[in-house]
Coordinates of C-alpha atoms in Angstrom, one line a residue:
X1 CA 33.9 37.5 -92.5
X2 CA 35.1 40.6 -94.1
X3 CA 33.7 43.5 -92.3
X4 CA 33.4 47.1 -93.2
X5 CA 33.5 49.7 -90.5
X6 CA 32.2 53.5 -90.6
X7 CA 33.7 55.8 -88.7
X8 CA 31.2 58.2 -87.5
X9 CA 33.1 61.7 -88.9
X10 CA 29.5 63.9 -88.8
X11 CA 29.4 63.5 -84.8
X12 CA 33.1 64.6 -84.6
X13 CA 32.9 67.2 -87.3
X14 CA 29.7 68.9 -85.5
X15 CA 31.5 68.8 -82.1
X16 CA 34.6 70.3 -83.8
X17 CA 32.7 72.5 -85.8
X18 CA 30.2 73.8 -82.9
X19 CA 33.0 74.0 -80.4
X20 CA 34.7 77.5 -81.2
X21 CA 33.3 80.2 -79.6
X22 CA 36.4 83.0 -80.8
X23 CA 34.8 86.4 -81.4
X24 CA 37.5 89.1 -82.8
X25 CA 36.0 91.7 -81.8
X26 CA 35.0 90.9 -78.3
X27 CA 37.2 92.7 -75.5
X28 CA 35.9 94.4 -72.0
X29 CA 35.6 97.8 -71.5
X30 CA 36.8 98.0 -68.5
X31 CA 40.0 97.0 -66.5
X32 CA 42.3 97.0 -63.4
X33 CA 45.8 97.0 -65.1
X34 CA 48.6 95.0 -64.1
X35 CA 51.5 96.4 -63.7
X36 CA 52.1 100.3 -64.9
X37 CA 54.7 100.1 -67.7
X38 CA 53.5 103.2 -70.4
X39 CA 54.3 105.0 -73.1
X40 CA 53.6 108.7 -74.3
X41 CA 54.3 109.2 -78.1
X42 CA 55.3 112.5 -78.9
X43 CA 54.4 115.5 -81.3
X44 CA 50.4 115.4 -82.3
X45 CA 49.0 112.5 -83.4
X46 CA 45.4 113.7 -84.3
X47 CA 46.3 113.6 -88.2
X48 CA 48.0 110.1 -87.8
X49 CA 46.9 107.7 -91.1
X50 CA 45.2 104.2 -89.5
X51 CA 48.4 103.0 -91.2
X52 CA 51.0 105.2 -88.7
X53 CA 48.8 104.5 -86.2
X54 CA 48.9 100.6 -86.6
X55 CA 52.7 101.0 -87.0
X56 CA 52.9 103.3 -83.5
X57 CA 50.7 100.3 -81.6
X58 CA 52.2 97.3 -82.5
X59 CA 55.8 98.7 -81.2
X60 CA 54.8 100.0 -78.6
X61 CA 52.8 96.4 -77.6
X62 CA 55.7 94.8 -78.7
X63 CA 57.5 95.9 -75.8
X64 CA 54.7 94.9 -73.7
X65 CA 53.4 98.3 -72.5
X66 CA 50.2 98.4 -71.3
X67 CA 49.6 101.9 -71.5
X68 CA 50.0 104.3 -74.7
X69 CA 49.5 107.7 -74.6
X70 CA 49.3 109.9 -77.5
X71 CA 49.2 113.6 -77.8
X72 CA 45.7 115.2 -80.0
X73 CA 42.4 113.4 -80.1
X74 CA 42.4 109.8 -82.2
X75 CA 39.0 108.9 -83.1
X76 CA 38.2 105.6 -81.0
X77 CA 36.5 104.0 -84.1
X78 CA 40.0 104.4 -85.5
X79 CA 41.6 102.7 -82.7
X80 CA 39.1 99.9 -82.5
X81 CA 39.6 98.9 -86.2
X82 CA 43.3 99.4 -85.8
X83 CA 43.2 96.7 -82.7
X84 CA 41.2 94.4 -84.9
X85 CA 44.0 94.0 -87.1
X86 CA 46.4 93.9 -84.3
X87 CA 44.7 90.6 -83.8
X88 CA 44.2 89.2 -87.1
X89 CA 47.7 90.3 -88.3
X90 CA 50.2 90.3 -85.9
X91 CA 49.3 87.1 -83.4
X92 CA 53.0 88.2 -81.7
X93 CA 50.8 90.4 -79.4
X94 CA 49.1 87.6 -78.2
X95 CA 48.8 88.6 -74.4
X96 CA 46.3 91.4 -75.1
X97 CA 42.8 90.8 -72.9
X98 CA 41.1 93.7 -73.3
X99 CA 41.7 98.1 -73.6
X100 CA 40.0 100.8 -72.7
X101 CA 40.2 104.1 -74.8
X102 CA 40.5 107.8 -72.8
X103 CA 40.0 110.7 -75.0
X104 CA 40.4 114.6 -74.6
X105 CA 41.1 117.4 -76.6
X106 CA 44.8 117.4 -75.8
X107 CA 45.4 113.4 -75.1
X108 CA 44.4 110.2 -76.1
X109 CA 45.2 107.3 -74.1
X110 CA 45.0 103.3 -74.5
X111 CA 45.0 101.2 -71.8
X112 CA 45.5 97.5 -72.2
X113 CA 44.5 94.4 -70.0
X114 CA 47.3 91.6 -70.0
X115 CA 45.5 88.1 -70.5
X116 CA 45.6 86.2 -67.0
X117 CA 47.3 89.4 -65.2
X118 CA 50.6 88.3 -66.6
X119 CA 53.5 91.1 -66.0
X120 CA 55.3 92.2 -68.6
X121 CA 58.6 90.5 -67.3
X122 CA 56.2 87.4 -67.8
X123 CA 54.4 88.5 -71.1
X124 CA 58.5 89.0 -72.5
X125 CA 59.5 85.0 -71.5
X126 CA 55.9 84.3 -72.6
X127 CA 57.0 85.9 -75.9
X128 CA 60.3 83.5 -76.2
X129 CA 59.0 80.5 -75.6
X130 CA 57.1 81.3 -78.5
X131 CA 59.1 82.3 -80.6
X132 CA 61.7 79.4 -80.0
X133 CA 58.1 76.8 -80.7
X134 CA 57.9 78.3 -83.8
X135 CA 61.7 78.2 -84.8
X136 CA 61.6 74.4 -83.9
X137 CA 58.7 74.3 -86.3
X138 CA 60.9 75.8 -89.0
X139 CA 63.9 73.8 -88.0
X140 CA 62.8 70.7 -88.9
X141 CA 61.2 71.5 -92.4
X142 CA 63.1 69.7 -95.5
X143 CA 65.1 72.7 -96.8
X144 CA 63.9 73.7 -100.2
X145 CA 60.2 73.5 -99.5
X146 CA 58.3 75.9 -102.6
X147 CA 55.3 78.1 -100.6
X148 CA 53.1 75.4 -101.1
X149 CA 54.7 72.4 -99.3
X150 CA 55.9 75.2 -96.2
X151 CA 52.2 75.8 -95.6
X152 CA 51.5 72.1 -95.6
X153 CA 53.9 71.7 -93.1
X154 CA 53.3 74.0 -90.5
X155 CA 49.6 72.9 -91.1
X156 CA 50.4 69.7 -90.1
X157 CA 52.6 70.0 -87.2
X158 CA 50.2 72.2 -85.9
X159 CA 47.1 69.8 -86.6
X160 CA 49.8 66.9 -84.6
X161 CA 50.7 69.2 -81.4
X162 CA 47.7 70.7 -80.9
X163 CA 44.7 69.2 -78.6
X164 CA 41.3 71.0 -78.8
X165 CA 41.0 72.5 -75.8
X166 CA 37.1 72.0 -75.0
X167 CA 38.0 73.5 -71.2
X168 CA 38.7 77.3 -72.9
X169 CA 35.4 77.0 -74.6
X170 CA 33.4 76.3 -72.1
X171 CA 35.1 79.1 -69.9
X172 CA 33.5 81.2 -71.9
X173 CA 36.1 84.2 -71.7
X174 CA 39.4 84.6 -73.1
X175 CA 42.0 82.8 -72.4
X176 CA 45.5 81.7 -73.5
X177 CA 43.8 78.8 -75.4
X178 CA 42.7 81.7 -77.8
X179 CA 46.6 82.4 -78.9
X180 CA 49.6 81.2 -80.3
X181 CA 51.1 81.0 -77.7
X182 CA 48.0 78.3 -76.2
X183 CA 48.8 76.7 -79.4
X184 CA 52.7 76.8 -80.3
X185 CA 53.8 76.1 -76.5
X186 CA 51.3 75.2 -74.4
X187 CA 49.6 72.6 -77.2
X188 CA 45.8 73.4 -76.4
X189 CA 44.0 75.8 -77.9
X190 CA 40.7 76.4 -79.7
X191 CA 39.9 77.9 -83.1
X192 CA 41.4 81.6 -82.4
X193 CA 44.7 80.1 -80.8
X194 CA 45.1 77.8 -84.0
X195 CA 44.6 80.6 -86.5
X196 CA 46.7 83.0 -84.5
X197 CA 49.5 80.5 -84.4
X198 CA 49.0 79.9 -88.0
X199 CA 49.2 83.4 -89.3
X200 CA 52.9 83.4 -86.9
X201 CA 54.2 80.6 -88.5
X202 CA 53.3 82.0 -91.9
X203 CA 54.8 85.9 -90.6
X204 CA 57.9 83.7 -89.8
X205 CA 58.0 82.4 -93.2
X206 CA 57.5 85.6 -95.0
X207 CA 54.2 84.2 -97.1
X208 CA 51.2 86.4 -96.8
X209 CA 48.2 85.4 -95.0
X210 CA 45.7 86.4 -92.1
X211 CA 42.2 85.8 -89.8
X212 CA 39.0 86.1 -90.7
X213 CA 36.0 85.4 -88.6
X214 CA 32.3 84.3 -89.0
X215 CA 29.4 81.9 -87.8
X216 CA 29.5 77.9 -88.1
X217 CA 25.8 77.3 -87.2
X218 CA 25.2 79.5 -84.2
X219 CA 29.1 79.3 -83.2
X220 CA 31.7 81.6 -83.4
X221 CA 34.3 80.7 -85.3
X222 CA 37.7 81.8 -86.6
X223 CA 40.0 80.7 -89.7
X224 CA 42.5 81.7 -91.7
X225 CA 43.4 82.8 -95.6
X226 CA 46.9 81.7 -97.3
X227 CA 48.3 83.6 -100.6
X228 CA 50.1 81.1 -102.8
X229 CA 51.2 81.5 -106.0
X230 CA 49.3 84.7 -106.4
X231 CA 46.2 83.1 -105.5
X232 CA 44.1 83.6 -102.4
X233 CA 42.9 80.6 -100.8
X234 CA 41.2 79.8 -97.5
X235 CA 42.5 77.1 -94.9
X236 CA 41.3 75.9 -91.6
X237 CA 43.6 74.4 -89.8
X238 CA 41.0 73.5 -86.3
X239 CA 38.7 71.5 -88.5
X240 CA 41.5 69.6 -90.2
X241 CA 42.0 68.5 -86.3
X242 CA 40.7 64.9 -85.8
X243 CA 39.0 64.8 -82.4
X244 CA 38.5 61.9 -80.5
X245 CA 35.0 60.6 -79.5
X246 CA 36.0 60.3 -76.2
X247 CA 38.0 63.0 -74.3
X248 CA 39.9 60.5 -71.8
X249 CA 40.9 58.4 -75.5
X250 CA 44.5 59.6 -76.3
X251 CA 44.5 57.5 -79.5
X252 CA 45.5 60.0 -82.0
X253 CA 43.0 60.0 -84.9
X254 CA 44.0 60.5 -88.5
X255 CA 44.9 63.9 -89.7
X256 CA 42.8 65.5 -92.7
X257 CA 43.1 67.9 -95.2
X258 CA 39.2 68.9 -95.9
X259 CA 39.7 72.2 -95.5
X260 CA 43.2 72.9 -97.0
X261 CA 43.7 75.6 -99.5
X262 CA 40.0 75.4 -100.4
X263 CA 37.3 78.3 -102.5
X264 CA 34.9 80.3 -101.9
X265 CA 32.4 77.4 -102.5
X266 CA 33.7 75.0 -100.5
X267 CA 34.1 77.1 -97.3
X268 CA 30.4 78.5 -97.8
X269 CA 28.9 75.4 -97.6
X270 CA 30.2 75.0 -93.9
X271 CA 29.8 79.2 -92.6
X272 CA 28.9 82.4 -93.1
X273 CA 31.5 85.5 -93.2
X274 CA 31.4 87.9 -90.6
X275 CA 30.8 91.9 -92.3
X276 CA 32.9 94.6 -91.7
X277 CA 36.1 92.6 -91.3
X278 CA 39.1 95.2 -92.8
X279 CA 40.0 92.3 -95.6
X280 CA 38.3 89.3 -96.9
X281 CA 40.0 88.0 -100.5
X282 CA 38.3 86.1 -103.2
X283 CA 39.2 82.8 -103.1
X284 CA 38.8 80.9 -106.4
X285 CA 40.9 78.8 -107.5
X286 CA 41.0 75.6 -106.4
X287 CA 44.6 74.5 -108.3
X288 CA 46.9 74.5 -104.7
X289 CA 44.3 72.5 -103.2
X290 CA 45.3 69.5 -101.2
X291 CA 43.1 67.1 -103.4
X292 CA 44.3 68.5 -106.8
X293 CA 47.9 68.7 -106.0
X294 CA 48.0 65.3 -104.3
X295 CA 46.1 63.5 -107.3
X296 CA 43.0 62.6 -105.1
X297 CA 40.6 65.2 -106.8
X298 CA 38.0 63.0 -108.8
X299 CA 35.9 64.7 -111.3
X300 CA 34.9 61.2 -112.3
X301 CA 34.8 58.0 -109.8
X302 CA 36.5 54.8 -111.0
X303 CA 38.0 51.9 -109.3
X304 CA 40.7 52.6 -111.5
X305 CA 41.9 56.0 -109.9
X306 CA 40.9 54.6 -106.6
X307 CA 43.5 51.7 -106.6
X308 CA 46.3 54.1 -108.2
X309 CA 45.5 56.2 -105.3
X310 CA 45.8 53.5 -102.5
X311 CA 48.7 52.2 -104.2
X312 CA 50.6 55.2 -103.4
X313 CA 49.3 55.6 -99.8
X314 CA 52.5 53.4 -98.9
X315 CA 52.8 52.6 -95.1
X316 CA 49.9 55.1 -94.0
X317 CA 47.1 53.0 -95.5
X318 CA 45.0 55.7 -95.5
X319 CA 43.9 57.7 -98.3
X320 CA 41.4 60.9 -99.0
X321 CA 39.3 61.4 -102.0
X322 CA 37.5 64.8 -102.9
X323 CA 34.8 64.8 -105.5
X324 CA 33.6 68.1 -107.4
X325 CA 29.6 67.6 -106.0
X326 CA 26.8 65.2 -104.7
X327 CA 26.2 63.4 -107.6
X328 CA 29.8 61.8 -108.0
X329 CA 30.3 61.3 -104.4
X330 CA 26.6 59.8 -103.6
X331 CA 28.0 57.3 -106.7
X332 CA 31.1 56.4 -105.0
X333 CA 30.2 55.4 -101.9
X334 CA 27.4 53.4 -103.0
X335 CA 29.3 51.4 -105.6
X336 CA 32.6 50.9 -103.1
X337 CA 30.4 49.8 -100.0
X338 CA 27.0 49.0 -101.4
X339 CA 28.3 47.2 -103.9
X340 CA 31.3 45.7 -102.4
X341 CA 33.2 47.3 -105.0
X342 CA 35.6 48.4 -102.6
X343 CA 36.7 44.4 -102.3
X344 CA 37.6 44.4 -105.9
X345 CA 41.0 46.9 -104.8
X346 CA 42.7 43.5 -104.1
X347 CA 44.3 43.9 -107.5
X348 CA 46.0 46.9 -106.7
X349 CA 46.5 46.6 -102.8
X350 CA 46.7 44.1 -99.8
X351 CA 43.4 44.4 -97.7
X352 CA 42.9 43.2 -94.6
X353 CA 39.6 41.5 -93.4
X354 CA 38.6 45.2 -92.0
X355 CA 38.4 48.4 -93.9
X356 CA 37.0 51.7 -92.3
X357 CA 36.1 54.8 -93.8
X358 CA 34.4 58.0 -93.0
X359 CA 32.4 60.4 -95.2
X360 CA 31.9 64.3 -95.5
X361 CA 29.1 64.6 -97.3
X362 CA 29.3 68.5 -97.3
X363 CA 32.9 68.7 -98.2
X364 CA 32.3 65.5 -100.5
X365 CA 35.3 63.8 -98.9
X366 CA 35.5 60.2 -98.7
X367 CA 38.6 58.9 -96.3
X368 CA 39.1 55.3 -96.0
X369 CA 41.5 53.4 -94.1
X370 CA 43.1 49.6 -94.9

């Protein structure tokens, strides 16, 4: 007896979707420093541009101080916004855990909370074994890769190495799950930790991109936006993450690409958008998009495309289909497994007695597997 099995996706998406608590903004106020290594800039600094000011704070966190002081009065709402983008731009300062902001009329001082109490002879070998994750990242990409394929690599071998780390959620503080370095070396991370690491691999590569933050149902969550080809586009590398129902099942579950390089539109459906963040682009185009570069974007269904599509699946018998709205995909579905149509693929491919598939019906994905 043939048999057709669903793979319950909506249970795994919601977990995955609901599991993210990352909040960009979030840090403590106040602090018992770890270690005393400082920094005084010199000349005044109370006319400094956000810009110089950005530029002053990431080298001086780059060499892992953990106090900066700067001579004139800095506005703290200056420093605050300038932090924010620390995190959303430069994921290299991962080990940051919280600051607390002095201010007089002669001095302004930062002080900064190392995440877990590390030292800073620790936070510096943290910061290589970074570093060298990434370059092994890099090292095995086919040379020649345009922008395009790059990003679709690193989004994959981070979707492959990463587990969701469900344990840094439920702490319910931060942790080095929220980094790239939770995510590049340690392999466990949850939404932060995969968009930091994501925005590093993409600094590596020299292709423009960055963090933005907002609400999956009454979660927190964090994802990232890619420029290719001119072209903003938004990609979310946690929720491409298959999960597994069970968290003592190490089968490894099939990788997707629902939210690669996707529009304003689509990623709507799933959030809302944080206000006030320093950047958010217009994403509109949907011509990098996985589905559309990879042939499985169906404005129309037929059995026709279907079977071309399958056919070209190779070994991985496993294939994903985007369609443009309801309508189409609700049409689909009901004519592949309501209507057995799905048994007529013979003609194009071998089929075993058991076929599973799994449906987005948000996204209007439609995976199946042979």
């Amino acid at each position: 007896m043939k048999l057709i099995r669903i793979v319950a996706a909506a249970a795994v998406i919601i977990l995955t979707l609901t599991g993210c608590s990352a909040d960009l903004g979030r840090v403590p106020d106040i602090f018992t420093p770890a270690g005393d290594v400082s920094s005084t800039a010199g000349n005044d600094n109370s006319d400094m541009t956000q810009k110089e000011l950005y530029e002053l704070m990431t080298s001086e966190l780059r060499q892992f101080h953990n106090k900066v002081t700067m001579n004139g009065r800095i506005e703290t709402q200056m420093i605050t916004d300038v932090m924010d983008l620390v995190q959303r731009k430069a994921p290299d300062i991962f080990w940051i855990d919280g600051y607390t902001i002095t201010s007089s009329g002669k001095k302004t001082e930062v002080i900064f909370e190392p995440i877990d109490g590390h030292t800073p002879a620790e936070l510096q070998a943290m910061s290589e074994e970074l570093s060298n994750a990434a370059e092994e990242i890099i090292a095995s990409m086919p040379e020649g890769l345009m922008d395009y394929d790059r990003v679709l690599y690193v989004h994959d071998a981070i979707v492959r190495s990463t587990a969701y780390d469900q344990t840094g959620v439920d702490a319910g503080r931060n942790g080095i799950w929220g980094t790239a370095y939770g995510c590049l070396v340690n392999g466990r991370a949850i939404c932060q930790g995969y968009s930091e690491a994501f925005v590093y691999m993409m600094n590596m590569l020299g292709i423009e991109s960055g963090m933005c933050s907002g609400r999956a149902g009454t979660e927190s969550h964090a994802w990232n936006y890619v420029r290719i080809g001119g072209d903003y586009y938004w990609i979310d590398v946690t929720w491409d993450d298959p999960e597994s129902l069970d968290e003592n099942d190490t089968a490894e579950g099939i990788l997707r690409h629902t939210y690669f390089l996707i529009n304003d539109d689509m990623l709507l459906r799933t959030r809302t958008i944080d206000p006030g963040q320093a950047f958010v682009p217009e994403c509109s185009s949907i011509a990098n998009n996985y589905f559309v570069r990879s042939g499985c974007y169906f404005d129309t269904y037929s059995i026709e495309s279907l079977g071309w599509v399958m056919q070209r699946s190779g070994d991985e018998r496993h294939v994903e289909i985007m369609f443009p709205d309801e309508l189409t995909f609700s049409e689909a579905v009901s004519r592949l497994f309501d209507d057995g149509e799905i048994w007529e693929l013979t003609d194009y491919v071998w089929l075993d007695d058991q076929i599973s598939y799994s449906k987005d019906e948000v996204m209007y994905v439609l995976t199946i597997s042979f």
